[in-house]
Amino acid sequence: MKFVMIMIICFGAECEAVFDPTTTFDDYNTCYSTALQTTQYMKQMYPQSAGEIHCLDPEQLSEFQKFLDDGNKPTLSSPEPAKENLIDA
């Protein structure tokens, strides 16, 4: 099964989905590994942004594309960091 990497990047309250449906990964683990590397790059390049990266199979991608085509905007599934992940300074 093929997977497509979807990046949801937010600057303030505005979020956009970035993906190329023609760029696929042969398995979930390869997509996930690449997503981890991409996450680190995005954090360095856009430190004031928030985002998520997902690896979707063809059925999930079709549903997500329909969601966007219907005029919906992507949002983060966890917009606030979990309290246990916060570091007191």
C-alpha atoms as one frame of an Amber mdcrd trajectory, in Angstrom:
protein
   0.000   0.000   0.000   1.222   3.505  -0.807   1.200   6.436   1.627   1.265
  10.197   1.107   2.747  12.620   3.633   0.417  15.479   4.592   1.819  18.519
   6.404  -0.550  20.847   8.220   1.269  24.064   9.046  -0.241  26.945  10.998
   0.889  30.520  11.413  -1.320  32.017  14.086  -4.886  30.849  13.482  -4.385
  30.191   9.743  -3.600  26.605   8.811  -2.825  25.123   5.401  -2.340  21.572
   4.190   0.745  20.914   2.085   1.138  17.675   0.157   1.941  16.203  -3.228
  -0.323  13.245  -4.045   2.149  12.056  -6.693   4.932  11.616  -4.128   4.247
   8.341  -2.357   5.981   6.030   0.090   5.873   2.254  -0.269   5.016   1.664
   3.376   3.876   3.517   6.473   7.217   3.177   8.298   9.149   4.870   5.481
   6.615   7.694   5.367   6.728   8.047   9.159  10.537   8.100   9.232  10.600
  10.815   6.576   7.896  12.718   8.473  10.083  12.766  11.604  12.969  14.271
   9.625  10.636  16.780   7.989   9.270  17.789  11.391  12.751  18.695  12.619
  13.429  20.729   9.481  10.128  22.604   9.740  10.749  23.428  13.421  14.110
  24.959  12.492  12.841  26.877   9.463   9.556  28.105  10.966   9.990  28.258
  14.762   6.916  30.482  15.219   4.625  27.994  13.489   2.721  24.960  14.697
   1.999  21.886  12.688   1.420  18.202  12.241   2.484  15.627   9.721   0.364
  12.613   8.823   0.904   9.633   6.543  -2.339   8.752   4.769  -3.266   5.721
   2.709  -5.211   6.217  -0.561  -8.638   5.975   1.098  -7.708   8.452   3.842
  -6.146  10.778   1.266  -9.335  10.689  -0.809 -11.420  11.614   2.255  -9.008
  14.408   3.178  -8.991  15.769  -0.386 -12.811  15.795  -0.405 -12.759  17.640
   2.943 -10.529  20.322   1.392 -12.477  20.416  -1.885 -15.648  21.079   0.109
 -14.059  24.330   1.309 -12.968  23.128   4.733  -9.694  24.225   6.306  -7.326
  21.842   8.086  -6.825  22.213  11.823  -4.405  20.676  14.284  -5.683  17.632
  16.124  -3.902  18.810  19.301  -3.628  22.599  19.092  -2.546  22.984  22.724
   0.493  21.154  24.114  -0.335  18.598  26.755   0.471  19.793  30.275   2.800
  16.851  30.882   4.893  17.992  27.903   5.423  21.510  29.237   8.790  22.466
  30.675   8.894  24.912  33.563  11.559  27.552  33.107
